[in-house]
Coordinates of C-alpha atoms in Angstrom, one line a residue:
X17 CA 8.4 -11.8 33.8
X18 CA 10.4 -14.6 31.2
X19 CA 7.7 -17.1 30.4
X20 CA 7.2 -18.7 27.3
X21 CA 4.4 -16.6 25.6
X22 CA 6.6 -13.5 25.7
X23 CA 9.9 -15.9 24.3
X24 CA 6.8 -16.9 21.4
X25 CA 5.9 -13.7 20.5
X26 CA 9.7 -12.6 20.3
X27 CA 10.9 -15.9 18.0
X28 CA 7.8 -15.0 15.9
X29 CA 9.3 -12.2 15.2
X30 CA 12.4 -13.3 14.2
X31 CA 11.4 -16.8 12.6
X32 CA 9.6 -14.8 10.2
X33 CA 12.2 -12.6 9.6
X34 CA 15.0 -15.4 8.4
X35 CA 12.4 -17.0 6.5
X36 CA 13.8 -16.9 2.4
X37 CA 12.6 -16.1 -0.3
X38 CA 9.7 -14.1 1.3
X39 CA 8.0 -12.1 -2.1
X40 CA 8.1 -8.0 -0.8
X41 CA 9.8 -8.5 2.5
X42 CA 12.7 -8.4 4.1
X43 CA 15.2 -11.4 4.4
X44 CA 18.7 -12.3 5.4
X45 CA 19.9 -11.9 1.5
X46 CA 17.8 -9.0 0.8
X47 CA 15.7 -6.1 2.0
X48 CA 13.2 -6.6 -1.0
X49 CA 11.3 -3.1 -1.8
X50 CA 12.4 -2.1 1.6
X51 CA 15.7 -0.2 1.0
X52 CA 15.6 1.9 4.4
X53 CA 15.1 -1.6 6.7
X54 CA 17.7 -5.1 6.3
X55 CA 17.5 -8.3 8.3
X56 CA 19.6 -6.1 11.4
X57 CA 17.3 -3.7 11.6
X58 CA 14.7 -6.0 12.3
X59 CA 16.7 -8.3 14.8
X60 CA 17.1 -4.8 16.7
X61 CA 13.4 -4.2 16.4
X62 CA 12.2 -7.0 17.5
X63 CA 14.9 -7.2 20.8
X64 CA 13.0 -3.4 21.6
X65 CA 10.0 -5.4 21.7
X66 CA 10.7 -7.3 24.9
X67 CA 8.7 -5.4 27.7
X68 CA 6.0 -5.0 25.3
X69 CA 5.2 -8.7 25.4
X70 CA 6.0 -8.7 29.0
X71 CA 3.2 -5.7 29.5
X72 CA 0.7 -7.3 27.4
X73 CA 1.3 -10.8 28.9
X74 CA 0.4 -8.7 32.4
X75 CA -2.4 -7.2 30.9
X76 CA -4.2 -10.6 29.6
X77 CA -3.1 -12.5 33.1
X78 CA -3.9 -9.9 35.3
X79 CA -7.6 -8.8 33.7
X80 CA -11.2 -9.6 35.7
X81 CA -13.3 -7.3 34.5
X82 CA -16.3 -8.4 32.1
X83 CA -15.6 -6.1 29.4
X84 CA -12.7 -7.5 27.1
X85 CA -12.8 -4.4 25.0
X86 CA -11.1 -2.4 28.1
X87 CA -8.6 -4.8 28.2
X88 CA -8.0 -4.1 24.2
X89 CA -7.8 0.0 25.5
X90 CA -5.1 -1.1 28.1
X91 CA -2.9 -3.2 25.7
X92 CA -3.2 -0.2 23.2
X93 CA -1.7 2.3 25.5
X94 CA 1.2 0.1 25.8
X95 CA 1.6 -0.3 21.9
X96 CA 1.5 3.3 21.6
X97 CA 4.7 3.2 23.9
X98 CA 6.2 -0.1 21.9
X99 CA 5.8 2.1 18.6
X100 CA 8.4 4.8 20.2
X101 CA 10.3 2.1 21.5
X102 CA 10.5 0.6 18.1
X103 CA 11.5 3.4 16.3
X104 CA 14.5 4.3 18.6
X105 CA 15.6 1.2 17.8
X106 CA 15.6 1.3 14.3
X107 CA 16.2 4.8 13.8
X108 CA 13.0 6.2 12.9
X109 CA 12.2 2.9 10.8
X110 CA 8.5 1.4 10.6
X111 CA 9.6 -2.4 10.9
X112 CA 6.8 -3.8 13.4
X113 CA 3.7 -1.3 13.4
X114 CA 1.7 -3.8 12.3
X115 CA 2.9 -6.6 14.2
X116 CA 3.0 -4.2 17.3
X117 CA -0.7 -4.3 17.0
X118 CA -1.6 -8.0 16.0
X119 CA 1.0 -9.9 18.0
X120 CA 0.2 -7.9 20.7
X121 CA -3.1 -8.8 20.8
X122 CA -2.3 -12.6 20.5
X123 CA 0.2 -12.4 23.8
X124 CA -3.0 -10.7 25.8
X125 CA -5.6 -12.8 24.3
X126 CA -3.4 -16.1 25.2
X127 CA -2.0 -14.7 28.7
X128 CA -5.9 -14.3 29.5
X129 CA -7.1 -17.5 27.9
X130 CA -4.5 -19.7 29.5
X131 CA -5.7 -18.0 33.0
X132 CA -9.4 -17.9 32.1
X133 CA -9.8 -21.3 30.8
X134 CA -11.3 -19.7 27.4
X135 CA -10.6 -20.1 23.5
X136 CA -8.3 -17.3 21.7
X137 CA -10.1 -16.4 18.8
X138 CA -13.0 -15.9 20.1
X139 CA -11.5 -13.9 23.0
X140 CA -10.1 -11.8 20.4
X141 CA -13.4 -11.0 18.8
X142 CA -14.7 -10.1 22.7
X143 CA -11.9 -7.6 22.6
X144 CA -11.9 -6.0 19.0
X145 CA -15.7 -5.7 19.3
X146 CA -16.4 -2.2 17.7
X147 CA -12.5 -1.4 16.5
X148 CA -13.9 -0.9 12.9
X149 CA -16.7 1.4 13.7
X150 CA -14.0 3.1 16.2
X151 CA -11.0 3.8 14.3
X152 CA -12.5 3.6 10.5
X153 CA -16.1 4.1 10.3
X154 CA -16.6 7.5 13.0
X155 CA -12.8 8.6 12.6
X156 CA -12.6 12.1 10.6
X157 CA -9.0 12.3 10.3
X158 CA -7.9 9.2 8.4
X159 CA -4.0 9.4 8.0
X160 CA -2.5 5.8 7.9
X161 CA -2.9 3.6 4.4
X162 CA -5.3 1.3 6.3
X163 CA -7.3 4.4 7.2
X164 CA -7.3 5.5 3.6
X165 CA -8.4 2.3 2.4
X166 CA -11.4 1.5 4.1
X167 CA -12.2 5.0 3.0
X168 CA -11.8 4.7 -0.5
X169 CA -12.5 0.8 -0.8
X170 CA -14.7 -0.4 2.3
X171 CA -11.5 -2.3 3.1
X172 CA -11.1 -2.8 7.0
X173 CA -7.7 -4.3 6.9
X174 CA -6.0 -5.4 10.1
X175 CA -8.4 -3.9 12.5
X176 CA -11.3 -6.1 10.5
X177 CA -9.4 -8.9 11.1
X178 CA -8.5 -8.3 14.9
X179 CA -12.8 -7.2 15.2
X180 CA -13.7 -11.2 13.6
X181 CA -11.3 -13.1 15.7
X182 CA -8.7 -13.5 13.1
X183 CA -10.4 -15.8 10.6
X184 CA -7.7 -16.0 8.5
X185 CA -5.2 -17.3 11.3
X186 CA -7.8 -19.7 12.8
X187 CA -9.6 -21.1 9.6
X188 CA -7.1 -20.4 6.8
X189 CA -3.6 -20.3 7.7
X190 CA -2.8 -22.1 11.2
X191 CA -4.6 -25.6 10.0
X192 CA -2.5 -25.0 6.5
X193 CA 0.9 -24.9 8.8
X194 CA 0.1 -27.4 10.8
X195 CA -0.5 -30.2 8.5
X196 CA 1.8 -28.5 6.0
X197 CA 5.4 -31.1 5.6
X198 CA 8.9 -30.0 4.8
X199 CA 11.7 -28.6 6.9
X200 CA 10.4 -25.2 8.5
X201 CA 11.6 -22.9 5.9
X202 CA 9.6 -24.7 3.6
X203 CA 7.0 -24.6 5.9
X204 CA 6.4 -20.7 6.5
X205 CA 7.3 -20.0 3.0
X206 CA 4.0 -22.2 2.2
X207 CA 1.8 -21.0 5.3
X208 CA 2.9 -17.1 3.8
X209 CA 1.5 -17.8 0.2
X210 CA -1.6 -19.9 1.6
X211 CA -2.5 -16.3 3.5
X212 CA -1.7 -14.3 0.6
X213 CA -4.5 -16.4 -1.6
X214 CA -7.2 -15.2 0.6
X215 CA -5.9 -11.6 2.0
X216 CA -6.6 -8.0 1.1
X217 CA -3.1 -6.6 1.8
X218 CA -3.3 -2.8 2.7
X219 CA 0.4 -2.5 2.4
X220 CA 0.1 -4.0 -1.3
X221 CA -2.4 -1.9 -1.9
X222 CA -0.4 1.1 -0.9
X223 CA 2.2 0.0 -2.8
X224 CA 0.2 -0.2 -6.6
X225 CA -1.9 2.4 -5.9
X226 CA -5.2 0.1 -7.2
X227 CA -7.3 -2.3 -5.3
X228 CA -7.3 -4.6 -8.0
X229 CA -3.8 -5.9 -7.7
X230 CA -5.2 -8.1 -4.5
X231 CA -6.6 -10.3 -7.6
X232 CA -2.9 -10.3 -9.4
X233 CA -1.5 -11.2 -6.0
X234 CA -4.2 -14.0 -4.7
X235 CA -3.9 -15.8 -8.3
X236 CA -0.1 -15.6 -8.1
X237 CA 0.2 -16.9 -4.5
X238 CA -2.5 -20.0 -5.8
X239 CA -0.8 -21.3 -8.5
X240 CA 2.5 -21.5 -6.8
X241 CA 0.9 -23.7 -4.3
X242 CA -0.4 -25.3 -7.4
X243 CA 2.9 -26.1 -8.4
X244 CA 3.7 -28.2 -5.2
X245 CA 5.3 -25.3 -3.3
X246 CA 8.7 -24.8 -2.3
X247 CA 9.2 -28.6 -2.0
X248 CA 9.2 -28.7 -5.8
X249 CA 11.3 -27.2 -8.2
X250 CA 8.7 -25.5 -10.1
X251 CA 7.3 -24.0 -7.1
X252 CA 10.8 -22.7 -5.8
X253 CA 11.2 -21.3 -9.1
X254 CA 8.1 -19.5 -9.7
X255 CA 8.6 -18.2 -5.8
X256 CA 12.1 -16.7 -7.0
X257 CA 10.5 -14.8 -10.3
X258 CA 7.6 -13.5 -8.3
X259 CA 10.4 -12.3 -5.1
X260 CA 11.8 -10.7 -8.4
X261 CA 8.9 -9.1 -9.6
X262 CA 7.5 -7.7 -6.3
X263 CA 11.3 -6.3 -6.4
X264 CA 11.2 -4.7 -9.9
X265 CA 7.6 -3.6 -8.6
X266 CA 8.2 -2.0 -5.2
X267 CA 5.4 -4.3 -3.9
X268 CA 5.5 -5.2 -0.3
X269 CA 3.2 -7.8 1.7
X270 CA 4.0 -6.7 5.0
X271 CA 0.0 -7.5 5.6
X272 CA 0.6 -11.1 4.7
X273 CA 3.7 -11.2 6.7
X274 CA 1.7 -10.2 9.9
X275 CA -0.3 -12.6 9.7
X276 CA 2.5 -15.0 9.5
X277 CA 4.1 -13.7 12.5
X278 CA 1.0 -14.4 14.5
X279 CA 0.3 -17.3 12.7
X280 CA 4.0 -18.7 13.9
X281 CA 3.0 -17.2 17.0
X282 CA 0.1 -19.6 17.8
X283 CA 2.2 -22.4 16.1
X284 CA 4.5 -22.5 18.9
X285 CA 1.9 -21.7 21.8
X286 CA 0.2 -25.2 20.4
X287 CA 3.5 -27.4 19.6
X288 CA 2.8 -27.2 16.1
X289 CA 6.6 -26.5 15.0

C-alpha cells in the first residue's frame, strides 16, 4: 500500500541523512566516526525499508483489539525481519536499528490514530506500556549497549522513551522545529542540537565509555543554540569545531539522530515542513 505515512517515514529517513554538518553522524561530505557506513549506504538502507513501513502501517490500520501492547508485539516481529532486511542491504552494516525500532513505532501509532480518531503520543505510551520492565529490568542476558546501560547506569534509553510516549519528541523537539525559522537545513541542524541538550545518548555513551560525557554533550549542544544557531556565524562555526571534535573523538549521536528522524517524521504527518 503507497500512502503518505509510509512515503513520511521513508523521507525521514533520508532528510535526516543529507542534513550537514550533523556532529557524529553520517553526511553527504562525511561518514563522521562511522568509517564502515557513507551517505550510500544509508540511501540503500533506507530504500530496504519500504515494506517495513508498509507492514507497520497495516499493523496500526488494521488493529481492534483493546490491548495496544499486542499491537507493539506484532510490529516487533516485523522489525525483527526489517533488521535482516537492513543488513543485506548494507552488507552486514547497522545503519537503522535504532530507527527500525522508533520510526516504526511512529508509522503504527499514526496508521492507528488516523483510523481510531486518537492522539499519537499517548497511543505510544498505551503500546510501550511495560517495554522497560520487559527488555531491561527482568532480562538476564543483556547484550546490546542500551542493555548494558540501564544495567550499569539505571539508563532506559530508547525503550524509556518509546514506554513515556516520546516526551522528548512531543514536548522538546517537535514544538522547537516547528516554530524554529531558516531554510530546512538550518532547521534540522537546530531541532538535532535542541534534542541533544536534553538526551541521554546510549550510542555516546558507548562511544566514551563514561556516563558523564551526556553533561559535556548537553552543555555543548546549549551554548551553540546560544550562539544563534546555524543562522549565525558563530553558531555555524562552533557546529563545525564540535563535527570536528566528535570526529577526533569517535563520538557518535546516533540516539539524537533518532529522535530527529522521528521527529521529521511527525513534522511532515502535521505540515510542519
Amino acid at each position: 500500500m503507497n500512502n503518505s505515512i509510509t512515503q513520511n517515514a521513508t523521507r525521514a529517513l533520508l532528510y535526516e541523512v543529507v542534513t550537514l554538518p550533523k556532529p557524529g553522524l553520517v553526511d553527504p561530505l562525511s561518514p563522521g566516526p562511522h568509517q564502515d557506513m557513507n551517505i550510500y549506504t544509508f540511501i540503500d538502507s533506507s530504500l530496504s525499508l519500504t515494506n517495513y513501513f508498509t507492514a507497520a502501517f497495516n499493523i496500526g490500520h488494521d488493529f481492534k483489539a483493546a490491548d495496544l501492547t499486542e499491537m507493539f508485539f506484532k510490529l516487533r516481529q516485523k522489525g525483527i525481519a526489517a533488521e535482516k532486511d537492513m543488513f543485506q542491504a548494507t552488507n552486514g552494516i547497522n545503519t537503522h536499528k535504532g530507527a527500525i525500532f522508533a520510526l516504526g513505532i511512529f508509522v503504527c501509532a499514526e496508521s492507528y490514530c488516523q483510523k481510531n480518531q486518537t492522539e499519537i503520543f499517548t497511543t505510544i505510551k498505551k503500546m510501550c506500556t511495560g517495554l522497560v520492565e520487559h527488555d531491561l529490568k527482568l532480562n538476564n542476558q543483556l547484550k546490546t549497549a542500551g542493555e548494558k546501560e540501564f544495567q550499569q547506569y539505571g539508563a532506559g534509553g530508547a525503550r524509556e522513551q518509546a514506554e513515556l510516549g516520546y516526551p522528548i519528541v512531543r514536548d522538546v523537539a517537535l514544538p522547537f522545529l516547528k516554530k524554529r525559522t531558516g531554510n530546512l537545513q538550518t532547521r534540522l541542524l537546530d531541532t538535532l542540537m535542541k534534542i541533544a541538550t536534553v538526551t541521554v545518548d546510549s550510542n555516546l555513551i558507548k562511544r566514551a565509555g563514561n556516563y558523564e560525557i551526556i553533561n559535556w554533550l548537553q552543555n555543548k549542544a546549549a551554548s551553540y543554540l546560544k550562539l544563534g544557531g546555524y543562522n549565525s556565524a558563530a553558531g555555524k562555526k562552533y557546529l563545525q569545531e564540535l563535527n570536528q571534535e566528535c570526529l577526533e573523538k569517535n563520538y557518535s549521536l546516533g540516539g539524537c539522530a533518532d529522535l530527529l528522524i522521528v521527529t521529521i517524521f511527525m513534522a511532515l504527518e502535521r505540515d510542519y515542513l
